[in-house]
Amino acid sequence: MQHYIRTDIDNVLADMTASASVHIPFLFAINFEQTEAIFIKHPTEQRNILFRTPLGSNSPFHSNNQVCKSPELSVKLEPLSVYAHKFEIIMRHLKRGDSFLANLTTKTPIETNLTLNEIYEMADAPYCLLVPDHFVCFSPERFVQIDESGTIETHPMKGTISANVENAEQTILADVKESAEHATIVDLIRNDVSINAEKVTVEKYRYITRIKAGADEILQVSSKIRGQLNTNWQTQIGNIISDMLPAGSISGAPKKATVEAIKEAEREPRGFYTGVFGYFDGNQLDSAVLIRYIEQDEHGKQYYRSGGGITAQSNLEKEYNEVMQKIYIPTREPKFTEVICVEDGHFLRLDYHQRRMNRTCQHFYGTNLSIEHLPNQLPAATESGLCKCRIVYGKTIESIEFAAYTPKNVVTVALAEDNDIDYTYKYLDRNALSRLVAEKGTDDVIIVKDGYITDSSFCNLVLADKDGKLFTPKESLLKGTYREWLLAQGKVEEKSIAATELGNYESVYFVNAMRNLNNCTKIKTSEILFQEGE
């Protein structure tokens, strides 16, 4: 992956600005020292470097066994005496007045049964980045987010405590040292945002976020800062990002003197750890601080990077324990969803949904979940007309929502090939499906896997031949409940349909639990072929 890493930082910043100015999507990463960077145009169209952000992702679906693999992590802790030496150097600078707050980090050897790729697949974090054979990051901390109108937001994190501590939330919010540390960072980052933005305010101060840390949880203290950039901010994005580097939450205040103190104490480059990465989707930008970070050297040895803020009031043992507490792999359990059609107060094909949920729960958890009680929860306002019931579940049912149904308008459809996609189960995470639609720029896509027609991004397919006979692809990714009902009723036949055979059919029906053959979208195959340029 070394060829993706560049050292011409000024050119990378210029490439970011040039691309954003003409709304070309890109992925970027800049290391802590601002000596190396990654820049990739149209990043969702490649799979060499994988990323996930709330704004977008290029991550494919992976096998279900990998998702549920139990991680094993062995940590060779840095001796307290070694950490103490670095701590004393930082304390000397703090007491001399060179710095008010400094972020001190460590590099801890680890052994795990997981590859970097597997850690990426399992990581439960809003921001994830994988540079194969180099590093993986699963960060909870946003750097900056910029929407189309130029509103810029940042959510600095500073202050951590184990959720197992009695009255943990009250304890950390009342901690004088933690409070002062957080105030310093908020003031620093508010100033950083003000370099390019106006009307900068702290909209939310010192709120708590719960973060899963292996088998335990930690509480993280954050604040929300917002400002307004110029309407043409895309033409300045390189400078906007570089003006805020390094990120205040992982350096300190004042920045220049603190960074020098950090160099003296840590005595080795951080590299991409505590740098930043982000994704611009053509209109908006979202980015993260590269923390919760595992790197791998050329011999395959892995190291966990972690750190914490130091002030003149810091306690050596407490800071050491906090840094070591941050060494974990944040595994995620997959979440699933069911969307059930409710017509005039009646749940359609409820038994089909129950069977699919049982298959999913048996596969992942060895248990069943019952939805027999659903009719008793139907709101009075939805007892007439068409509405959808949406269930989100894992080991337990997490939410049940009822809402009026508004069908998606589908006019343009294109073929999209993806030989890696797996949607055997109805995952809540639809990033891979959404990515295919975004890449084609159409209302929907027909997914081709290994040369065969499968599904659209949100529907099963029924194809009508020239005699009006109906077929559904045998290679369907998801065995939808309405599709299964159609097969059971003998209304359609299952058949392998190669993409090259699409022209043998007159039209394609896009069906799902909410869309039957009578009210669904129907597209002529000639129109689909035309969009593919055939």
Coordinates of C-alpha atoms in Angstrom, one line a residue:
M1 CA 0.0 0.0 0.0
Q2 CA 3.0 2.2 0.1
H3 CA 2.3 3.7 -3.3
Y4 CA -0.9 5.3 -1.9
I5 CA 1.1 7.2 0.6
R6 CA 2.4 10.6 -0.6
T7 CA 4.9 13.0 0.9
D8 CA 3.9 16.1 -1.3
I9 CA 1.5 17.5 1.3
D10 CA 1.0 20.8 -0.4
N11 CA 0.0 19.0 -3.6
V12 CA -2.4 16.8 -1.7
L13 CA -4.1 19.9 -0.2
A14 CA -4.2 21.4 -3.7
D15 CA -5.8 18.2 -5.1
M16 CA -8.4 18.3 -2.3
T17 CA -9.4 21.8 -3.2
A18 CA -9.3 21.2 -7.0
S19 CA -11.6 18.1 -6.6
A20 CA -14.0 19.7 -4.2
S21 CA -14.3 22.8 -6.4
V22 CA -15.8 20.6 -9.2
H23 CA -17.7 18.3 -6.8
I24 CA -15.4 15.2 -7.3
P25 CA -15.6 12.8 -4.4
F26 CA -12.4 11.9 -2.6
L27 CA -10.9 10.2 0.4
F28 CA -7.9 11.8 2.3
A29 CA -5.7 11.1 5.3
I30 CA -2.9 13.3 6.7
N31 CA -0.5 12.1 9.3
F32 CA 0.2 13.8 12.7
E33 CA 3.6 15.3 11.5
Q34 CA 2.0 16.4 8.2
T35 CA 4.7 14.7 6.3
E36 CA 2.6 12.0 4.7
A37 CA -0.8 11.8 3.2
I38 CA -3.3 9.7 1.2
F39 CA -5.6 11.1 -1.5
I40 CA -7.9 9.0 -3.7
K41 CA -10.5 10.3 -6.1
H42 CA -13.8 8.5 -6.4
P43 CA -12.8 6.3 -3.4
T44 CA -16.1 4.2 -3.4
E45 CA -15.0 2.8 -6.8
Q46 CA -11.9 1.1 -5.3
R47 CA -11.3 -1.6 -2.7
N48 CA -7.6 -1.2 -1.9
I49 CA -8.2 1.2 1.0
L50 CA -11.4 0.7 2.9
F51 CA -13.3 3.3 4.9
R52 CA -16.6 3.9 6.7
T53 CA -18.0 7.2 7.7
P54 CA -21.5 8.4 8.5
L55 CA -21.4 10.2 5.1
G56 CA -20.4 7.2 3.0
S57 CA -18.4 4.0 2.7
N58 CA -16.8 1.7 0.2
S59 CA -17.0 -1.4 2.5
P60 CA -18.4 -4.5 0.9
F61 CA -20.5 -7.0 2.9
H62 CA -18.5 -9.9 4.3
S63 CA -19.1 -13.4 5.4
N64 CA -21.3 -13.8 8.4
N65 CA -18.7 -16.0 10.2
Q66 CA -16.1 -13.2 10.0
V67 CA -18.6 -10.7 11.5
C68 CA -19.2 -12.9 14.6
K69 CA -15.6 -14.2 15.1
S70 CA -14.5 -13.8 18.8
P71 CA -11.5 -11.6 19.1
E72 CA -8.5 -12.6 21.3
L73 CA -6.2 -9.8 22.4
S74 CA -3.0 -10.2 24.3
V75 CA -1.3 -7.0 25.5
K76 CA 2.3 -6.4 26.5
L77 CA 1.9 -3.3 28.7
E78 CA 4.5 -0.6 28.6
P79 CA 6.1 -0.7 32.1
L80 CA 5.0 2.2 34.4
S81 CA 8.6 3.3 34.7
V82 CA 8.9 3.8 30.9
Y83 CA 5.6 5.8 30.8
A84 CA 6.8 7.7 33.9
H85 CA 9.9 9.0 32.1
K86 CA 7.8 10.4 29.2
F87 CA 5.3 11.8 31.7
E88 CA 8.0 13.6 33.7
I89 CA 9.2 15.3 30.5
I90 CA 5.7 16.6 29.7
M91 CA 5.2 17.7 33.3
R92 CA 8.4 19.7 33.2
H93 CA 7.1 21.6 30.1
L94 CA 3.7 22.1 31.8
K95 CA 5.2 23.5 35.0
R96 CA 7.6 25.7 33.0
G97 CA 4.6 27.3 31.2
D98 CA 5.4 25.9 27.8
S99 CA 2.1 24.2 27.6
F100 CA -1.2 24.1 29.5
L101 CA -2.3 20.7 28.2
A102 CA -0.4 18.0 26.3
N103 CA -1.5 14.7 24.8
L104 CA 0.9 11.9 25.6
T105 CA 0.7 8.7 23.7
T106 CA 2.2 5.2 23.9
K107 CA 2.9 2.3 21.4
T108 CA 1.9 -1.0 23.0
P109 CA 2.8 -4.4 21.4
I110 CA -0.2 -6.7 21.0
E111 CA -1.0 -10.1 19.7
T112 CA -4.4 -11.0 18.3
N113 CA -6.0 -13.8 16.4
L114 CA -7.3 -11.2 13.9
T115 CA -5.8 -9.7 10.8
L116 CA -6.1 -5.9 10.2
N117 CA -8.9 -6.7 7.7
E118 CA -10.8 -8.7 10.2
I119 CA -10.5 -6.0 12.9
Y120 CA -11.8 -3.5 10.4
E121 CA -14.8 -5.8 9.6
M122 CA -15.6 -6.3 13.3
A123 CA -15.0 -2.7 14.5
D124 CA -18.0 -0.9 15.9
A125 CA -17.2 2.7 15.4
P126 CA -18.6 5.6 13.2
Y127 CA -15.2 6.2 11.5
C128 CA -13.1 3.3 10.3
L129 CA -10.1 3.3 7.9
L130 CA -8.1 0.3 6.7
V131 CA -4.8 0.6 4.9
P132 CA -3.9 -3.1 4.4
D133 CA -0.6 -4.3 6.0
H134 CA -0.1 -0.8 7.5
F135 CA -2.9 0.2 9.9
V136 CA -6.5 0.0 10.9
C137 CA -8.4 2.7 12.8
F138 CA -11.8 2.6 14.5
S139 CA -12.3 6.1 15.7
P140 CA -15.3 7.5 17.7
E141 CA -14.1 11.1 17.3
R142 CA -15.2 13.5 14.6
F143 CA -12.6 16.0 13.4
V144 CA -14.8 18.3 11.3
Q145 CA -18.1 17.9 9.4
I146 CA -19.1 20.5 6.7
D147 CA -22.5 20.5 5.0
E148 CA -23.4 21.9 1.6
S149 CA -24.3 25.3 3.0
G150 CA -20.9 25.6 4.7
T151 CA -21.9 24.9 8.3
I152 CA -18.9 23.4 10.0
E153 CA -19.1 21.3 13.1
T154 CA -16.5 19.6 15.3
H155 CA -17.0 17.4 18.4
P156 CA -13.8 17.3 20.4
M157 CA -13.4 14.4 22.9
K158 CA -11.5 15.0 26.1
G159 CA -12.1 13.0 29.3
T160 CA -12.5 9.3 29.7
I161 CA -13.7 7.1 32.6
S162 CA -14.7 3.4 32.9
A163 CA -18.5 3.0 32.9
N164 CA -18.0 0.4 35.7
V165 CA -17.0 3.2 38.2
E166 CA -19.7 4.0 40.6
N167 CA -21.5 7.1 39.6
A168 CA -19.1 7.3 36.6
E169 CA -20.9 10.1 34.8
Q170 CA -21.2 12.4 37.8
T171 CA -17.6 11.6 38.8
I172 CA -16.0 12.6 35.5
L173 CA -18.2 15.7 35.1
A174 CA -17.2 16.9 38.6
D175 CA -13.5 16.1 38.2
V176 CA -11.6 19.5 38.4
K177 CA -8.6 18.2 36.3
E178 CA -10.9 16.7 33.6
S179 CA -13.0 19.9 33.5
A180 CA -10.0 22.1 33.0
E181 CA -8.6 19.9 30.4
H182 CA -11.8 19.8 28.4
A183 CA -12.2 23.6 28.7
T184 CA -8.7 24.1 27.3
I185 CA -9.4 21.9 24.3
V186 CA -12.8 23.5 23.5
D187 CA -11.2 27.0 23.6
L188 CA -8.3 25.8 21.4
I189 CA -10.6 24.2 18.8
R190 CA -13.1 27.0 18.8
N191 CA -10.1 29.2 17.9
D192 CA -9.1 26.8 15.1
V193 CA -12.6 26.8 13.6
S194 CA -12.6 30.6 13.8
I195 CA -9.6 30.9 11.5
N196 CA -12.0 30.3 8.5
A197 CA -15.5 30.4 10.0
E198 CA -17.7 33.1 11.4
K199 CA -20.4 32.9 14.1
V200 CA -18.5 30.2 16.0
T201 CA -20.3 29.0 19.1
V202 CA -20.2 26.1 21.5
E203 CA -23.6 24.6 21.1
K204 CA -23.3 21.8 23.6
Y205 CA -20.7 21.6 26.4
R206 CA -19.4 18.5 28.1
Y207 CA -21.9 15.8 27.1
I208 CA -21.4 12.1 27.7
T209 CA -21.0 9.4 25.0
R210 CA -21.0 5.7 25.9
I211 CA -18.4 3.7 23.9
K212 CA -18.0 0.0 23.9
A213 CA -14.5 -1.0 24.8
G214 CA -14.2 -4.8 24.3
A215 CA -16.4 -6.4 26.9
D216 CA -16.7 -3.2 28.9
E217 CA -17.8 0.4 28.2
I218 CA -16.1 3.7 28.7
L219 CA -17.7 7.1 29.0
Q220 CA -16.2 9.9 26.8
V221 CA -16.8 13.6 27.4
S222 CA -17.4 15.7 24.3
S223 CA -18.5 19.1 23.2
K224 CA -20.1 20.4 20.0
I225 CA -18.7 23.5 18.3
R226 CA -20.3 25.0 15.2
G227 CA -19.5 27.9 12.8
Q228 CA -20.3 29.1 9.3
L229 CA -17.9 29.0 6.4
N230 CA -18.2 31.0 3.1
T231 CA -20.6 29.6 0.6
N232 CA -17.7 28.7 -1.7
W233 CA -15.9 26.7 1.0
Q234 CA -15.2 23.9 -1.4
T235 CA -12.7 26.1 -3.2
Q236 CA -10.8 26.5 0.1
I237 CA -11.1 23.0 1.6
G238 CA -7.4 22.2 1.6
N239 CA -6.5 25.3 3.6
I240 CA -9.5 24.9 5.9
I241 CA -8.3 21.4 6.9
S242 CA -4.6 22.3 7.1
D243 CA -5.3 25.4 9.2
M244 CA -6.7 23.1 11.9
L245 CA -3.8 20.6 12.0
P246 CA -2.8 18.9 14.1
A247 CA -6.1 18.3 15.8
G248 CA -6.2 20.1 19.1
S249 CA -7.6 17.1 21.1
I250 CA -4.6 15.0 20.4
S251 CA -1.9 17.7 20.5
G252 CA -2.5 20.3 23.2
A253 CA -2.3 24.0 23.8
P254 CA -0.6 26.1 22.7
K255 CA 0.0 23.8 19.8
K256 CA 3.5 24.7 18.5
A257 CA 5.2 24.5 21.9
T258 CA 3.2 21.5 23.0
V259 CA 4.0 19.5 19.8
E260 CA 7.7 20.2 20.5
A261 CA 7.3 18.8 24.1
I262 CA 5.5 15.8 22.7
K263 CA 8.4 15.1 20.3
E264 CA 10.9 15.2 23.2
A265 CA 8.8 12.9 25.3
E266 CA 7.7 10.3 22.8
R267 CA 10.9 10.3 20.8
E268 CA 9.4 8.6 17.7
P269 CA 7.0 9.8 15.0
R270 CA 3.3 9.0 15.5
G271 CA 2.7 8.6 11.7
F272 CA -0.9 8.4 10.8
Y273 CA -1.9 7.8 14.4
T274 CA -3.6 11.0 15.7
G275 CA -3.6 12.4 12.2
V276 CA -7.0 12.9 10.4
F277 CA -8.9 11.3 7.6
G278 CA -12.1 12.2 5.8
Y279 CA -14.5 11.7 2.9
F280 CA -15.9 14.3 0.6
D281 CA -19.0 12.9 -1.3
G282 CA -19.1 15.7 -3.9
N283 CA -21.1 18.1 -1.8
Q284 CA -20.3 17.5 1.9
L285 CA -17.3 16.5 4.0
D286 CA -17.0 14.4 7.1
S287 CA -13.8 13.5 8.9
A288 CA -12.3 11.9 12.0
V289 CA -9.3 12.0 14.2
L290 CA -7.2 8.8 13.8
I291 CA -7.4 7.4 17.3
R292 CA -8.2 3.8 18.4
Y293 CA -5.5 2.7 16.1
I294 CA -3.6 -0.5 15.5
E295 CA -0.5 -0.5 13.2
Q296 CA 1.5 -3.3 11.7
D297 CA 5.2 -3.3 10.9
E298 CA 6.9 -4.9 7.9
H299 CA 7.4 -8.1 10.0
G300 CA 3.7 -8.4 10.8
K301 CA 4.0 -7.3 14.4
Q302 CA 1.0 -5.3 15.6
Y303 CA 1.0 -2.3 18.0
Y304 CA -1.8 -0.5 19.6
R305 CA -1.5 3.3 19.9
S306 CA -3.3 5.1 22.7
G307 CA -3.0 8.3 24.7
G308 CA -4.5 10.8 27.0
G309 CA -4.3 14.5 28.0
I310 CA -1.8 15.6 30.7
T311 CA -2.1 18.8 32.7
A312 CA -0.1 20.1 35.7
Q313 CA -2.8 18.5 38.0
S314 CA -2.4 15.0 36.4
N315 CA -1.7 11.9 38.4
L316 CA 0.9 9.5 37.0
E317 CA -0.9 6.2 37.9
K318 CA -4.3 7.5 36.8
E319 CA -3.1 8.7 33.4
Y320 CA -1.2 5.4 32.9
N321 CA -4.3 3.4 33.7
E322 CA -6.5 5.5 31.3
V323 CA -4.1 5.0 28.4
M324 CA -4.0 1.3 29.0
Q325 CA -7.8 1.2 29.4
K326 CA -8.1 2.4 25.8
I327 CA -6.5 -0.7 24.4
Y328 CA -9.4 -2.7 23.0
I329 CA -11.1 -4.0 19.8
P330 CA -14.6 -2.6 19.6
T331 CA -16.5 -5.6 18.2
R332 CA -20.0 -5.1 16.8
E333 CA -22.9 -7.5 16.7
P334 CA -24.8 -7.3 13.5
K335 CA -28.2 -5.6 13.5
F336 CA -31.1 -6.6 11.3
T337 CA -34.4 -5.2 10.2
E338 CA -37.8 -6.4 9.1
V339 CA -40.2 -4.1 7.1
I340 CA -43.8 -5.5 7.3
C341 CA -46.7 -4.2 5.2
V342 CA -49.8 -3.2 7.2
E343 CA -52.9 -2.8 5.1
D344 CA -56.1 -1.5 6.8
G345 CA -54.9 -2.7 10.1
H346 CA -53.8 -6.2 8.9
F347 CA -50.2 -7.4 8.9
L348 CA -49.5 -9.0 5.6
R349 CA -47.5 -12.3 5.5
L350 CA -46.5 -12.0 9.1
D351 CA -45.7 -15.7 9.2
Y352 CA -43.1 -15.2 6.5
H353 CA -41.4 -12.4 8.4
Q354 CA -41.4 -14.5 11.6
R355 CA -39.7 -17.4 9.8
R356 CA -37.1 -15.1 8.3
M357 CA -36.4 -13.6 11.7
N358 CA -36.1 -17.0 13.3
R359 CA -33.6 -18.1 10.6
T360 CA -31.5 -15.0 11.2
C361 CA -31.6 -15.4 15.0
Q362 CA -30.8 -19.1 14.9
H363 CA -27.8 -18.5 12.6
F364 CA -26.3 -15.7 14.7
Y365 CA -27.5 -16.3 18.3
G366 CA -29.1 -19.7 18.4
T367 CA -32.4 -18.2 19.7
N368 CA -35.7 -17.1 18.3
L369 CA -37.6 -13.8 18.6
S370 CA -41.4 -13.7 18.5
I371 CA -43.4 -10.9 16.7
E372 CA -46.8 -12.5 17.4
H373 CA -47.6 -9.5 19.7
L374 CA -47.2 -6.9 16.9
P375 CA -51.0 -6.6 16.1
N376 CA -51.5 -5.5 19.7
Q377 CA -49.1 -2.6 19.2
L378 CA -50.7 -1.1 16.1
P379 CA -51.4 2.6 16.6
A380 CA -55.0 3.7 15.9
A381 CA -53.8 6.2 13.3
T382 CA -52.5 3.4 11.1
E383 CA -55.6 1.1 11.2
S384 CA -56.7 2.3 7.8
G385 CA -54.7 2.6 4.6
L386 CA -51.2 1.4 3.9
C387 CA -48.3 1.8 6.4
K388 CA -45.1 0.0 7.2
C389 CA -43.9 -1.5 10.4
R390 CA -40.1 -1.4 10.8
I391 CA -38.4 -3.7 13.3
V392 CA -34.7 -3.3 14.3
Y393 CA -33.3 -6.3 16.1
G394 CA -30.2 -8.2 17.2
K395 CA -30.3 -10.6 20.1
T396 CA -33.4 -8.7 21.2
I397 CA -35.9 -6.5 19.5
E398 CA -34.5 -3.0 19.8
S399 CA -37.2 -0.9 18.2
I400 CA -40.6 -1.1 16.5
E401 CA -41.8 1.8 14.4
F402 CA -45.0 2.4 12.5
A403 CA -45.1 5.0 9.7
A404 CA -47.1 6.0 6.6
Y405 CA -45.6 4.4 3.5
T406 CA -44.3 6.7 0.7
P407 CA -43.0 4.7 -2.2
K408 CA -39.7 5.6 -3.7
N409 CA -40.0 7.0 -7.2
V410 CA -37.8 4.9 -9.5
V411 CA -37.4 6.1 -13.1
T412 CA -33.8 5.4 -14.0
V413 CA -32.1 2.0 -13.5
A414 CA -28.7 0.7 -14.4
L415 CA -26.9 -2.6 -14.1
A416 CA -24.2 -2.7 -11.3
E417 CA -21.7 -5.5 -11.0
D418 CA -20.4 -6.6 -7.6
N419 CA -19.0 -10.1 -7.2
D420 CA -18.3 -9.7 -3.4
I421 CA -21.6 -8.5 -2.2
D422 CA -23.5 -10.6 0.4
Y423 CA -27.0 -9.8 1.6
T424 CA -28.2 -13.3 2.7
Y425 CA -29.6 -11.7 5.8
K426 CA -31.5 -8.4 6.0
Y427 CA -28.8 -6.3 7.6
L428 CA -29.5 -2.9 9.0
D429 CA -26.3 -1.7 7.5
R430 CA -27.0 -1.0 3.8
N431 CA -23.8 0.9 2.9
A432 CA -22.7 -1.6 0.2
L433 CA -26.1 -1.4 -1.5
S434 CA -26.3 2.4 -1.2
R435 CA -22.8 2.7 -2.6
L436 CA -23.8 0.8 -5.8
V437 CA -26.6 3.2 -6.4
A438 CA -24.5 6.3 -5.7
E439 CA -21.8 5.1 -8.1
K440 CA -24.3 4.7 -11.0
G441 CA -26.1 8.0 -10.3
T442 CA -29.5 6.4 -11.0
D443 CA -32.6 5.9 -8.9
D444 CA -31.8 2.2 -8.4
V445 CA -29.6 -0.5 -9.8
I446 CA -30.0 -4.2 -10.8
I447 CA -27.1 -6.0 -9.1
V448 CA -25.1 -8.5 -11.1
K449 CA -23.1 -11.0 -9.2
D450 CA -20.8 -13.5 -11.0
G451 CA -22.6 -12.7 -14.2
Y452 CA -26.2 -13.3 -13.0
I453 CA -29.1 -11.0 -12.2
T454 CA -29.8 -10.9 -8.4
D455 CA -31.9 -8.1 -6.9
S456 CA -32.1 -4.3 -6.9
S457 CA -30.8 -2.3 -4.0
F458 CA -34.1 -2.5 -2.1
C459 CA -36.3 -4.9 -4.0
N460 CA -36.5 -8.5 -5.3
L461 CA -37.0 -8.7 -9.1
V462 CA -39.7 -10.4 -11.2
L463 CA -39.0 -10.6 -14.9
A464 CA -41.7 -11.0 -17.5
D465 CA -40.9 -12.7 -20.7
K466 CA -42.5 -12.0 -24.1
D467 CA -45.3 -14.5 -23.3
G468 CA -46.1 -12.8 -20.0
K469 CA -44.6 -15.6 -17.9
L470 CA -43.0 -14.4 -14.7
F471 CA -39.6 -15.5 -13.3
T472 CA -37.5 -14.4 -10.3
P473 CA -33.7 -14.8 -10.2
K474 CA -32.5 -18.0 -8.6
E475 CA -29.4 -16.1 -7.5
S476 CA -31.4 -13.5 -5.5
L477 CA -29.3 -12.0 -2.7
L478 CA -32.1 -11.8 -0.1
K479 CA -35.0 -14.2 0.0
G480 CA -37.7 -11.6 0.4
T481 CA -41.0 -12.4 2.1
Y482 CA -43.2 -11.3 -0.8
R483 CA -40.9 -13.2 -3.2
E484 CA -41.2 -16.3 -1.1
W485 CA -45.0 -15.9 -1.0
L486 CA -45.1 -15.5 -4.8
L487 CA -43.1 -18.7 -5.2
A488 CA -45.3 -20.6 -2.7
Q489 CA -48.4 -19.4 -4.6
G490 CA -47.1 -20.6 -7.9
K491 CA -47.3 -17.1 -9.3
V492 CA -43.6 -16.9 -10.4
E493 CA -40.9 -19.4 -11.2
E494 CA -37.3 -19.4 -9.9
K495 CA -34.7 -19.3 -12.7
S496 CA -31.0 -18.4 -13.2
I497 CA -30.9 -15.3 -15.4
A498 CA -27.6 -14.2 -16.8
A499 CA -27.1 -10.5 -17.3
T500 CA -26.5 -11.1 -21.0
E501 CA -30.0 -12.7 -21.2
L502 CA -31.8 -9.6 -19.9
G503 CA -32.9 -8.7 -23.4
N504 CA -34.9 -11.9 -23.6
Y505 CA -37.4 -10.4 -21.2
E506 CA -39.9 -7.6 -21.7
S507 CA -39.9 -5.9 -18.3
V508 CA -38.8 -6.1 -14.7
Y509 CA -41.0 -5.7 -11.6
F510 CA -39.4 -4.3 -8.5
V511 CA -41.2 -6.0 -5.6
N512 CA -40.8 -6.2 -1.8
A513 CA -42.9 -6.4 1.3
M514 CA -44.5 -3.1 0.6
R515 CA -44.7 -3.3 -3.2
N516 CA -46.7 -6.1 -4.9
L517 CA -47.0 -6.9 -8.6
N518 CA -49.9 -4.5 -8.9
N519 CA -48.5 -1.4 -7.3
C520 CA -44.7 -1.8 -7.8
T521 CA -42.3 0.0 -10.2
K522 CA -42.2 -1.7 -13.6
I523 CA -39.3 -0.9 -16.0
K524 CA -38.8 -2.0 -19.6
T525 CA -35.6 -4.0 -20.0
S526 CA -34.8 -2.0 -23.1
E527 CA -34.5 1.1 -20.9
I528 CA -32.1 -0.7 -18.5
L529 CA -29.9 -1.9 -21.4
F530 CA -29.9 1.6 -22.9
Q531 CA -28.5 3.0 -19.6
E532 CA -25.7 0.5 -19.7
G533 CA -24.7 1.6 -23.2
E534 CA -25.5 -1.8 -24.8

